[in-house]
Coordinates of C-alpha atoms and ligand atoms in Angstrom, one line a residue:
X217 CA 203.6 91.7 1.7
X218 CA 204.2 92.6 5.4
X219 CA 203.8 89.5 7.2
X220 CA 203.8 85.5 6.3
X221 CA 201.8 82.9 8.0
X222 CA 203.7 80.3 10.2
X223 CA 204.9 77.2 8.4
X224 CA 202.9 74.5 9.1
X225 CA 205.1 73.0 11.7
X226 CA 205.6 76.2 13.4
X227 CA 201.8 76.1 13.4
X228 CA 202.0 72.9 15.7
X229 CA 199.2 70.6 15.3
X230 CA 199.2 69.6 18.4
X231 CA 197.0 71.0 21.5
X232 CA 198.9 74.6 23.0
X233 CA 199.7 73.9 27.0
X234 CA 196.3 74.8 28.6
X235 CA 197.8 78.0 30.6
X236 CA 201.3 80.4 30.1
X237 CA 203.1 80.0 32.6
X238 CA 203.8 84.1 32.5
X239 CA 202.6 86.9 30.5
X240 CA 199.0 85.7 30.4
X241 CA 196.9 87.2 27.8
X242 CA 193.3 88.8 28.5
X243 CA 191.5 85.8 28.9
X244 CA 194.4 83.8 30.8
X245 CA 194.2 80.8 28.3
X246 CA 196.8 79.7 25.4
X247 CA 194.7 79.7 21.8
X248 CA 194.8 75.9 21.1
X249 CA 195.2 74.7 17.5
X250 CA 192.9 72.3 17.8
X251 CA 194.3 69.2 16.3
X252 CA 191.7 68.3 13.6
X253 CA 191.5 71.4 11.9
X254 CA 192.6 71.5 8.1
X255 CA 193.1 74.2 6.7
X256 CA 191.0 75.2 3.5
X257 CA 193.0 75.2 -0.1
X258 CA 190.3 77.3 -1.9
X259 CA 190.9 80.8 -2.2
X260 CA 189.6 83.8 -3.3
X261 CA 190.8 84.9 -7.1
X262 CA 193.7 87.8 -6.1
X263 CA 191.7 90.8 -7.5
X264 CA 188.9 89.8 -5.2
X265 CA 190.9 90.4 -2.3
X266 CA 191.9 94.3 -0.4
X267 CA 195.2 95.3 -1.3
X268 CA 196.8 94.4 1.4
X269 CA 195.9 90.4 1.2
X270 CA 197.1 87.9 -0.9
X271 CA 195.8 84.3 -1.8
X272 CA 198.7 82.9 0.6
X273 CA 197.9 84.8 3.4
X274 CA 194.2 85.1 4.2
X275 CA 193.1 84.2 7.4
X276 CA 189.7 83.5 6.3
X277 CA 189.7 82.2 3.2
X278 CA 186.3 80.6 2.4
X279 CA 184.8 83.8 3.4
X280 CA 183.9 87.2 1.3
X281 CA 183.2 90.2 1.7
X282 CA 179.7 89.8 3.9
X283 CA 176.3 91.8 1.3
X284 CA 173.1 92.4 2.2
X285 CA 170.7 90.7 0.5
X286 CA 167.6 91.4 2.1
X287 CA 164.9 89.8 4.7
X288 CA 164.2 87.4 2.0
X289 CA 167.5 85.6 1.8
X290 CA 168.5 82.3 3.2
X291 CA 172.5 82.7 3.3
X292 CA 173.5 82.5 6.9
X293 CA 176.6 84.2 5.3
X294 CA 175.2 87.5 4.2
X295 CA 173.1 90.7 6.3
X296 CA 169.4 90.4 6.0
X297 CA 169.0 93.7 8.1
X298 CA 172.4 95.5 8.1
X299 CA 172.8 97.8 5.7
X300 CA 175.6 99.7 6.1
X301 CA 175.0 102.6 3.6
X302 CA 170.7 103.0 3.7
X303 CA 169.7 105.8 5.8
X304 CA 167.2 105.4 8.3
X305 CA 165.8 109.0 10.3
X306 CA 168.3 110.6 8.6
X307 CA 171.7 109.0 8.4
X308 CA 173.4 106.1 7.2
X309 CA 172.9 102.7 9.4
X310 CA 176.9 102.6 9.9
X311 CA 176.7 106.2 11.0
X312 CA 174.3 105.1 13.8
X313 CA 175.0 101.8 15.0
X314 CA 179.4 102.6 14.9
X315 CA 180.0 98.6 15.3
X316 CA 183.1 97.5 16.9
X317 CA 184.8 94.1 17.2
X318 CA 186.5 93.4 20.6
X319 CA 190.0 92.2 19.6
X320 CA 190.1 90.5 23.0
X321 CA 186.9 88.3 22.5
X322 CA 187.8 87.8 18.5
X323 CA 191.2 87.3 18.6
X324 CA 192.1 86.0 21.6
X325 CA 189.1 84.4 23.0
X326 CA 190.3 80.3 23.2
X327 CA 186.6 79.8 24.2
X328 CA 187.6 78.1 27.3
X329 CA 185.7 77.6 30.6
X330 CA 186.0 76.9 34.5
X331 CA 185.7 72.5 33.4
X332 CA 187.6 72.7 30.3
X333 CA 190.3 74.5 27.8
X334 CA 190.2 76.5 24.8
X335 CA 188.6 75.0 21.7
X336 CA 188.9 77.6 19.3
X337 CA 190.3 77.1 15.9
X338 CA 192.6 79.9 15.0
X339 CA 194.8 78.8 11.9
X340 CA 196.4 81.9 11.9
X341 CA 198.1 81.9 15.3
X342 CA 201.0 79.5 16.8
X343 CA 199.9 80.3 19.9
X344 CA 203.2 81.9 21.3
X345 CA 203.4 84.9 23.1
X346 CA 206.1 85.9 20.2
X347 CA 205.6 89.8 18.5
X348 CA 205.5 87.7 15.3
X349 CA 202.8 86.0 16.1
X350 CA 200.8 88.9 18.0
X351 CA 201.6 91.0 14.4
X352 CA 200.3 88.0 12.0
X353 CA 197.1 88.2 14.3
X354 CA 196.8 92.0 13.2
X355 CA 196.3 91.4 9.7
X356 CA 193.8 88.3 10.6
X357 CA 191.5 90.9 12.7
X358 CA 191.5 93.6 10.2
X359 CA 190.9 91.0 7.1
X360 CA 188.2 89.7 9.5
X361 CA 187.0 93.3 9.7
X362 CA 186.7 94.5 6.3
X363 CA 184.8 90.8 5.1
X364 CA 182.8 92.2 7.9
X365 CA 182.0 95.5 7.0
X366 CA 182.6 96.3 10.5
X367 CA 184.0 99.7 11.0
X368 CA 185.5 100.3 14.4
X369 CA 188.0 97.8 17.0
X370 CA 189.0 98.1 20.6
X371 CA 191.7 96.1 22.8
X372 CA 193.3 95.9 26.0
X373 CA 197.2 96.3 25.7
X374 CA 197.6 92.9 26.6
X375 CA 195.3 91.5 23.9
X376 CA 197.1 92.9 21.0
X377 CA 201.1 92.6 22.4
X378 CA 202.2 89.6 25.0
X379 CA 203.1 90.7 28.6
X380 CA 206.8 90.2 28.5
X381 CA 209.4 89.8 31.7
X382 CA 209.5 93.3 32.1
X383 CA 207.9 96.8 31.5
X384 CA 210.2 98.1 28.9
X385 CA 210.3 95.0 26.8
X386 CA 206.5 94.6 27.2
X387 CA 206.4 98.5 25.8
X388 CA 208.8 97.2 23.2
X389 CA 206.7 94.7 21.8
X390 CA 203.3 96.9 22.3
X391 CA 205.4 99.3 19.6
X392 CA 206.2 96.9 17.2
X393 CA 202.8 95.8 17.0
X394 CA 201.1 99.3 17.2
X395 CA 203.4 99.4 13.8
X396 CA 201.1 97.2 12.4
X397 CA 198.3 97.7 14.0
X398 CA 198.7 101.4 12.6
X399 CA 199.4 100.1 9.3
X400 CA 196.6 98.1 8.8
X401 CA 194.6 101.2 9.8
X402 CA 195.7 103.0 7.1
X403 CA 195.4 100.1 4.7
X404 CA 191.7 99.6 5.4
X405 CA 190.4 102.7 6.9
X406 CA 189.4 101.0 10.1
X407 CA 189.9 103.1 13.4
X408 CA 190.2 102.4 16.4
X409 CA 187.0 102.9 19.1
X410 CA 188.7 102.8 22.0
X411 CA 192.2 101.2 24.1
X412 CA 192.3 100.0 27.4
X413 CA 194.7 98.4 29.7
X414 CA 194.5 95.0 31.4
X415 CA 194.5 95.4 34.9
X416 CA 193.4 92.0 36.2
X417 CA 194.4 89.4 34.3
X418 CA 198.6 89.3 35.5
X419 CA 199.1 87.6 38.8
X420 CA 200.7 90.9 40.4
X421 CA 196.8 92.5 40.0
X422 CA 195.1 89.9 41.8
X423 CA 194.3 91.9 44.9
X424 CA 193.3 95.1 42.4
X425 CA 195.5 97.4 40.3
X426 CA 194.3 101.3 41.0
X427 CA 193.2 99.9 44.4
X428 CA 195.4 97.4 45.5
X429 CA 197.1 98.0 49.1
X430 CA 200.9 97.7 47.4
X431 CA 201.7 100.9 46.5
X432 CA 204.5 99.4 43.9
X433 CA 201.4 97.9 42.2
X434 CA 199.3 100.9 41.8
X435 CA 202.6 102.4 40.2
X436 CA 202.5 99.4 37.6
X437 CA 199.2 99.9 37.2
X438 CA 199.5 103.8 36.1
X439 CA 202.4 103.2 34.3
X440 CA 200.6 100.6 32.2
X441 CA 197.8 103.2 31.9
X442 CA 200.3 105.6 30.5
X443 CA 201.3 103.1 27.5
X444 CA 198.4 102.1 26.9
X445 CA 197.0 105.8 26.4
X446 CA 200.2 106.8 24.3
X447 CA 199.2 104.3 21.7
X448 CA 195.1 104.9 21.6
X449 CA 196.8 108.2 21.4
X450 CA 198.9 107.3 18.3
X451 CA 196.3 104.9 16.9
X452 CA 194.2 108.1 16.8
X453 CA 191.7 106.6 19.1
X454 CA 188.1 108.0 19.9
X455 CA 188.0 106.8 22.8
X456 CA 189.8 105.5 26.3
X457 CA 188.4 102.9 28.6
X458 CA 188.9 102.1 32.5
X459 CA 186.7 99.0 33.2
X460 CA 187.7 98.0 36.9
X461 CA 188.2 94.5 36.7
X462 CA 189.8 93.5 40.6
X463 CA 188.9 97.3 41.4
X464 CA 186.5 96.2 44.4
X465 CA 186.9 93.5 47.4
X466 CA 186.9 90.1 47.9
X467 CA 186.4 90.6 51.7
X468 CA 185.9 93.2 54.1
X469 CA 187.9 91.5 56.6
X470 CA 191.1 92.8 54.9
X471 CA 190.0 96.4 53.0
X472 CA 189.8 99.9 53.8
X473 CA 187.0 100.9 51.4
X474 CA 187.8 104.5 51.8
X475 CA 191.0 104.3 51.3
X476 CA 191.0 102.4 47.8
X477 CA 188.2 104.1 46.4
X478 CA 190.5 107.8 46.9
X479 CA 193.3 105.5 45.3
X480 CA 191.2 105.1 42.4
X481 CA 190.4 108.8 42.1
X482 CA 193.8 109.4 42.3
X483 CA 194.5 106.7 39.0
X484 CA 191.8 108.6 37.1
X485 CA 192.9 112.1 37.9
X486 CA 196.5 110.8 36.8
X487 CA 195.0 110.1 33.4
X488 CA 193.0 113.1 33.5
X489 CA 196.4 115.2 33.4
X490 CA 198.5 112.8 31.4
X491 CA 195.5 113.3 28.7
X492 CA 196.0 116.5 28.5
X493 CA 200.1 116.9 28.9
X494 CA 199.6 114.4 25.4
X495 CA 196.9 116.3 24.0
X496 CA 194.6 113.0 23.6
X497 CA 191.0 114.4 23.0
X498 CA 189.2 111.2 22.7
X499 CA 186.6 110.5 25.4
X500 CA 187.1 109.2 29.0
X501 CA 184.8 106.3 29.9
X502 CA 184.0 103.8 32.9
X503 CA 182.5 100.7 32.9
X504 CA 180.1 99.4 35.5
X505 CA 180.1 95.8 36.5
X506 CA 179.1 94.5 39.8
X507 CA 181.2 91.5 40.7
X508 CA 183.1 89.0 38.9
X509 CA 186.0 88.7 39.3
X510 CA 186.2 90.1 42.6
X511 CA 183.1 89.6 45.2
X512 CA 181.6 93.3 45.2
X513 CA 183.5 96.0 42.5
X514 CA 183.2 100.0 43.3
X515 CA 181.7 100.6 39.9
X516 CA 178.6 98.8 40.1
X517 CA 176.4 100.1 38.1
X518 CA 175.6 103.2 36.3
X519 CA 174.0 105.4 39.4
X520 CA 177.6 104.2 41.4
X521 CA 180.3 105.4 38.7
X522 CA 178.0 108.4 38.6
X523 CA 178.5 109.1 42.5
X524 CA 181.8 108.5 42.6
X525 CA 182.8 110.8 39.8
X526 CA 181.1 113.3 41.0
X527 CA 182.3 112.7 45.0
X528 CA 185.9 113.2 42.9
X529 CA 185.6 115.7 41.3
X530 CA 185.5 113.4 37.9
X531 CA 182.6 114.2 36.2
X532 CA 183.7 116.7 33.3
X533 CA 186.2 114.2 32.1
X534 CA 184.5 111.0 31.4
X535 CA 181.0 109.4 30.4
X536 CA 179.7 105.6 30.9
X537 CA 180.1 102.8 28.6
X538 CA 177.4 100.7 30.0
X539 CA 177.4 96.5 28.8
X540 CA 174.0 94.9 28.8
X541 CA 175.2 91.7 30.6
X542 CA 176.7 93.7 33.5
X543 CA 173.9 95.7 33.3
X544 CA 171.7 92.4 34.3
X545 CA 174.1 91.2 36.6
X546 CA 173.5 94.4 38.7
X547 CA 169.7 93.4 38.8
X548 CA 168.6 96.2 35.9
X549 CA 167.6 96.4 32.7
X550 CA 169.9 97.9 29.6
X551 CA 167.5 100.6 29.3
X552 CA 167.6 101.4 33.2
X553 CA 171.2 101.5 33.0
X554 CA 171.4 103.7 29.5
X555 CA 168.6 106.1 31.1
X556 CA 170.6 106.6 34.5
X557 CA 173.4 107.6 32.0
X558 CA 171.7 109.9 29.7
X559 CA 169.6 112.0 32.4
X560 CA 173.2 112.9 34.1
X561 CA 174.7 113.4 30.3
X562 CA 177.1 110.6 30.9
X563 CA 176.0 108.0 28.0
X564 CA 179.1 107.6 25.8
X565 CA 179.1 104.4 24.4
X566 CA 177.8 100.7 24.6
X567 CA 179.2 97.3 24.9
X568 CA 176.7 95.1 23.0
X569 CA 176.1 91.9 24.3
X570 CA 173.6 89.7 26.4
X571 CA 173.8 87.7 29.2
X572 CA 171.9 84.4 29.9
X573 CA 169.2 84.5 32.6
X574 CA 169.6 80.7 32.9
X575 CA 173.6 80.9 34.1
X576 CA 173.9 83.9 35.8
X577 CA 177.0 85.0 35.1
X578 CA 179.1 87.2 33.0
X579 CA 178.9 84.7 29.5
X580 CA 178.9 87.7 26.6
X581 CA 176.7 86.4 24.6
X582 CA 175.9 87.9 21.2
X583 CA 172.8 89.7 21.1
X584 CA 170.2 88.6 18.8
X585 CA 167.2 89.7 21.0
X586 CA 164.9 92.6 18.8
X587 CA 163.5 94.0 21.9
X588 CA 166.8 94.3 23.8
X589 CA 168.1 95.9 20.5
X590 CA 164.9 98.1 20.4
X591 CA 165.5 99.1 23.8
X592 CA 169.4 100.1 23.5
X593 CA 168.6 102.2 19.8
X594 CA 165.1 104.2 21.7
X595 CA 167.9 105.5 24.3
X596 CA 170.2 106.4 22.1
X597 CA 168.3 107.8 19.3
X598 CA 167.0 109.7 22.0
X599 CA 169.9 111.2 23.2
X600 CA 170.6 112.6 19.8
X601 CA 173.0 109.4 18.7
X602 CA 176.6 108.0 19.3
X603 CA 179.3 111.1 19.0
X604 CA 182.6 109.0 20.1
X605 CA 181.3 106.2 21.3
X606 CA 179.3 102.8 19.1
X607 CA 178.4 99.0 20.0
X608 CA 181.0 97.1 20.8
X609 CA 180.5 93.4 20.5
X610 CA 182.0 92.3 23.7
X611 CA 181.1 89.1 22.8
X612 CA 182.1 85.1 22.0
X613 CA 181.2 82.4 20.3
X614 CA 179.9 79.4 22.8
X615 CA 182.6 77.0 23.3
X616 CA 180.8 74.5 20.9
X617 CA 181.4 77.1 18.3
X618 CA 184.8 76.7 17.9
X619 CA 185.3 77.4 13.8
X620 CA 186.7 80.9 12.2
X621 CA 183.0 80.9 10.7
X622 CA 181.4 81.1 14.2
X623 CA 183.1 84.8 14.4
X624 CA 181.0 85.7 11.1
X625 CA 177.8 84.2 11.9
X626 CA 177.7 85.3 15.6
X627 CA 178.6 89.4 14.3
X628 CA 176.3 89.1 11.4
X629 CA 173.5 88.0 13.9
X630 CA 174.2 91.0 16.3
X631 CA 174.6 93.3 13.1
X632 CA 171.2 92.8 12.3
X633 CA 169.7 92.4 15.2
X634 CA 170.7 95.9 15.9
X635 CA 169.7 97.0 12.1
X636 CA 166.3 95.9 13.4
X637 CA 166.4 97.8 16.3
X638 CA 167.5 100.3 14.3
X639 CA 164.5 100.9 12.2
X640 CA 161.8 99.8 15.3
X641 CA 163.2 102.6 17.2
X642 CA 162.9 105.0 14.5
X643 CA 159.2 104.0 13.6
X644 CA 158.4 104.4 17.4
X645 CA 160.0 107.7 17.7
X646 CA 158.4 109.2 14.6
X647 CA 155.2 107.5 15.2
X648 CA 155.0 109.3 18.5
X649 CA 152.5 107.7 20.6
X650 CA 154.7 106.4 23.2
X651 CA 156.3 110.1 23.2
X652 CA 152.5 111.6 23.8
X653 CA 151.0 108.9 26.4
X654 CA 154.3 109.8 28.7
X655 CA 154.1 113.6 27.9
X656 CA 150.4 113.4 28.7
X657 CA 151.0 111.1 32.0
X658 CA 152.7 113.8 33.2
X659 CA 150.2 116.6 31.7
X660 CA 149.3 118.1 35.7
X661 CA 152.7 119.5 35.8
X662 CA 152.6 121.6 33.3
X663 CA 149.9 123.9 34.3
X664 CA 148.4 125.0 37.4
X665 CA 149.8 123.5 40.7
X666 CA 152.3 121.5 39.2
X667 CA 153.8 124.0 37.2
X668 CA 154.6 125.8 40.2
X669 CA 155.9 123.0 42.0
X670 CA 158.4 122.2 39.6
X671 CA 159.5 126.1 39.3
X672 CA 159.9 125.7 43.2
X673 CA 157.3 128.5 43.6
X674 CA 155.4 126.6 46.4
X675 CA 156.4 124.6 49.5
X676 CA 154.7 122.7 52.1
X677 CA 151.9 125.4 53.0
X678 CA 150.6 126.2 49.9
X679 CA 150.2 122.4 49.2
X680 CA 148.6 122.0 52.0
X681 CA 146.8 124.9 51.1
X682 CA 145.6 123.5 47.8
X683 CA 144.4 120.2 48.9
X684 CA 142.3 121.2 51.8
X685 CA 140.9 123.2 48.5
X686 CA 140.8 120.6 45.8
X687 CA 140.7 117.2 48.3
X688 CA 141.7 113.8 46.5
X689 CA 143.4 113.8 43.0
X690 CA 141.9 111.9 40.0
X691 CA 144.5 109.4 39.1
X692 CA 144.7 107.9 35.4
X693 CA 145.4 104.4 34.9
X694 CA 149.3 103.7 33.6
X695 CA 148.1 101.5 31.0
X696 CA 151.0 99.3 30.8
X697 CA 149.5 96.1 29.3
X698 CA 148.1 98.2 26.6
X699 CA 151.5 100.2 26.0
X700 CA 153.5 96.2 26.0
X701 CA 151.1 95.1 23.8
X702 CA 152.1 98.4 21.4
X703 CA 155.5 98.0 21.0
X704 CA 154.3 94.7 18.9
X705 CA 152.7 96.8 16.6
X706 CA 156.3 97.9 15.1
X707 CA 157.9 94.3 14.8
Ligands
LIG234 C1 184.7 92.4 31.2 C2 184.6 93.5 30.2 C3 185.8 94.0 29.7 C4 185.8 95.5 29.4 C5 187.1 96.1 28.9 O1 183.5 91.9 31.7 O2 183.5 93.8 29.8 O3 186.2 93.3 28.6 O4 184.9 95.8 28.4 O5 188.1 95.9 29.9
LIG235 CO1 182.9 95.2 28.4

């Protein structure tokens, strides 16, 4: 057995101070043991269990290994869409969909918010910041993995090692857990979608990391970076992700624009070379968000990270990985934001989520929406399907959902809500009619005039030319209530 849950006193059953007073994790907030909880005595029979748990050490242990069971079945504990192994337009569900967990949302989430801590119960942490504790919670995401039949993970350094006092012992304890982490890998099969570094959550990157106006910072920053891609690198990562959390303003008053945003090429171009001096060959990707935390951030939204990769000299080296709920806080749709990504080749992978029109900000909500799901599965069926990339459920339970079981009902519901959207997508794609109305909305460009205009064999005289010939175009009607009401025929 490689690790031992914390004695019961160690486990405190008392509330955690609210906030670390140093090394903060992702999400700022202490887990809190919340003082009520009691842990459950009953236990699955040993031969039950993967090889690498035991009766004494299961994080979960009123849970098993999550089934499908069908559209007819009423156990909130079991897939009624999801399943992994049936093959829908030609490969498996698992093979499609490439589900992730977000270790920094599952794990380390408290579930706190701006009027009040963290509620979460999390039996299997003490708390600490201590390797000990940042190892046992290894083994509690990968158990929580495999009763999941979820296949992939990412993290932020920060979310899977504590921030120590200084770089090298941080980098010592990222080590010792990557151990494990790599361990449980290979125990389980799990691999890993993609590493990232936390750049905004320690009080040093409060004015931005790759774009902060203290050089010394920016050096933390790529050095931090440079960890953080050696162990995705060791971890045999697919992918590497630079989401820009204080990379923007808070006020103009006190920024050169011009200058930070060439400070952030330079970051990326760093990791550009670093990638290949290791030989990493997973993907590259950026992640748009408008604002929050900072006031306005440089990687909006897809059509920005697009520009400024290619102003950069960036685009060869990394794709998108677009969320829904920062897609909405940019004022578009998912789909707007996947199709901006696919028509410049740039889709590479998708953090699954939702956002709540009623609140406004950023609250990662699971997704259990069919047409969102629809929406997200028609782009990227259409793009020929997920090569590195997957859905990642960047996403918590609500704050009211504080118990381990909230983790399994709020994936499960995602799972199939993306199962669902699944198989819609494919019966809309191999029905075709969507496919023919656009082809044929676009039908006077494919012969005659419009032909030519799209090889560029006319300009402004010959237009001219052919409509004092031909005077006013018919138009056809764009038929949109009757195409809304068609997407109801496939649910
Ligand atoms: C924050 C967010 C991040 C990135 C990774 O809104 O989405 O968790 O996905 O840094
Ligand atoms: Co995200």
């Amino acid at each position: 057995m490689t690790h031992q849950w914390p004695s019961l006193k160690a486990m405190s059953f008392g509330l955690h101070p609210a906030f670390r007073l140093r090394g903060p994790s992702t999400f700022t907030q202490n887990p809190s043991v919340h003082p009520c909880h009691s842990r459950c005595t009953r236990s699955l029979s040993a031969s039950l269990l993967p090889p690498y748990l035991t009766t004494m050490n299961e994080a979960f242990p009123d849970i098993q290994k999550i089934q499908f069971e069908g559209p007819k079945s009423r156990n909130p504990l079991a897939f009624k869409h999801y399943n992994a192994d049936e093959v829908v337009g030609g490969k498996k569900m698992r093979d499609h969909l490439r589900f992730g967990v977000a270790y920094w949302h599952a794990m380390r989430n408290t579930l706190s918010d701006p009027f009040g801590g963290g509620t979460a119960q999390r039996p299997w942490d003490d708390g600490s910041s201590s390797v000990e504790n940042a190892q046992r919670r290894v083994w509690a995401c990968f158990e929580f993995m495999d009763k999941l039949g979820v296949d992939y993970y990412c993290w932020h350094d920060r979310d899977v090692a504590p921030e120590l006092d200084t770089l090298a012992e941080s980098n010592r304890a990222f080590d010792a857990v990557a151990d494990e982490l790599e361990k449980a890998q290979q125990q389980t099969g799990k691999k890993l979608l993609w590493g990232t570094a936390c750049l905004f959550s320690h009080a040093r990157y409060c004015q931005g990391a790759g774009t902060s106006p203290n050089a010394g910072v920016f050096a933390y920053a790529a050095a931090q970076v440079k960890k953080a891609m050696d162990v995705t690198h060791r971890l045999g990562g697919e992918g590497y992700t630079f989401w820009g959390g204080r990379e923007g303003y808070a006020t103009l008053w006190n920024t050169n624009m011009k200058r930070e945003l060439d400070h952030l090429a330079r970051l990326l171009h760093m990791a550009v070379d670093y990638k290949q001096k290791i030989g990493f060959t997973g993907q590259f990707y950026i992640e748009p968000k408008p604002r929050e935390p900072s006031t306005h951030q440089y990687d909006s939204d897809s059509a920005a990270c697009l520009n400024f990769l290619r102003e950069y000299g960036l685009m060869d080296h990394f794709k998108l990985n677009i969320e829904t709920n920062h897609a909405t806080l940019a004022g578009h749709t998912m789909r707007h934001e996947l199709q901006v990504a696919i028509a410049a080749n740039a889709l590479g992978s998708v953090d699954a989520n939702t956002g709540d029109e009623l609140i406004g900000w950023d609250t990662d909500q699971f997704p259990t929406d069919i047409y969102l799901t629809t929406e997200i599965m028609l782009e990227v069926l259409r793009m020929g399907g997920f090569t590195t990339g997957g859905l990642n459920f960047d996403a918590k339970c609500r704050r009211e959902s504080f118990e381990p079981v909230d983790l399994f009902h709020a994936h499960i519901g995602g799972m199939d809500a993306f199962a669902r959207g699944l198989k819609v997508a494919n019966a809309i794609i191999e029905d075709g009619r969507f496919a023919a109305f656009i082809k044929s909305r676009y039908a006077s460009f494919d012969t005659g005039i419009g032909a030519k205009i799209e090889k560029g064999e006319v300009g402004f005289e010959e237009l001219e030319a052919h409509v004092l010939a031909n005077g006013e175009p018919l138009l056809a009607s764009g038929r949109q209530e009757m195409l809304e009401n068609l997407v109801n025929d496939y649910l």
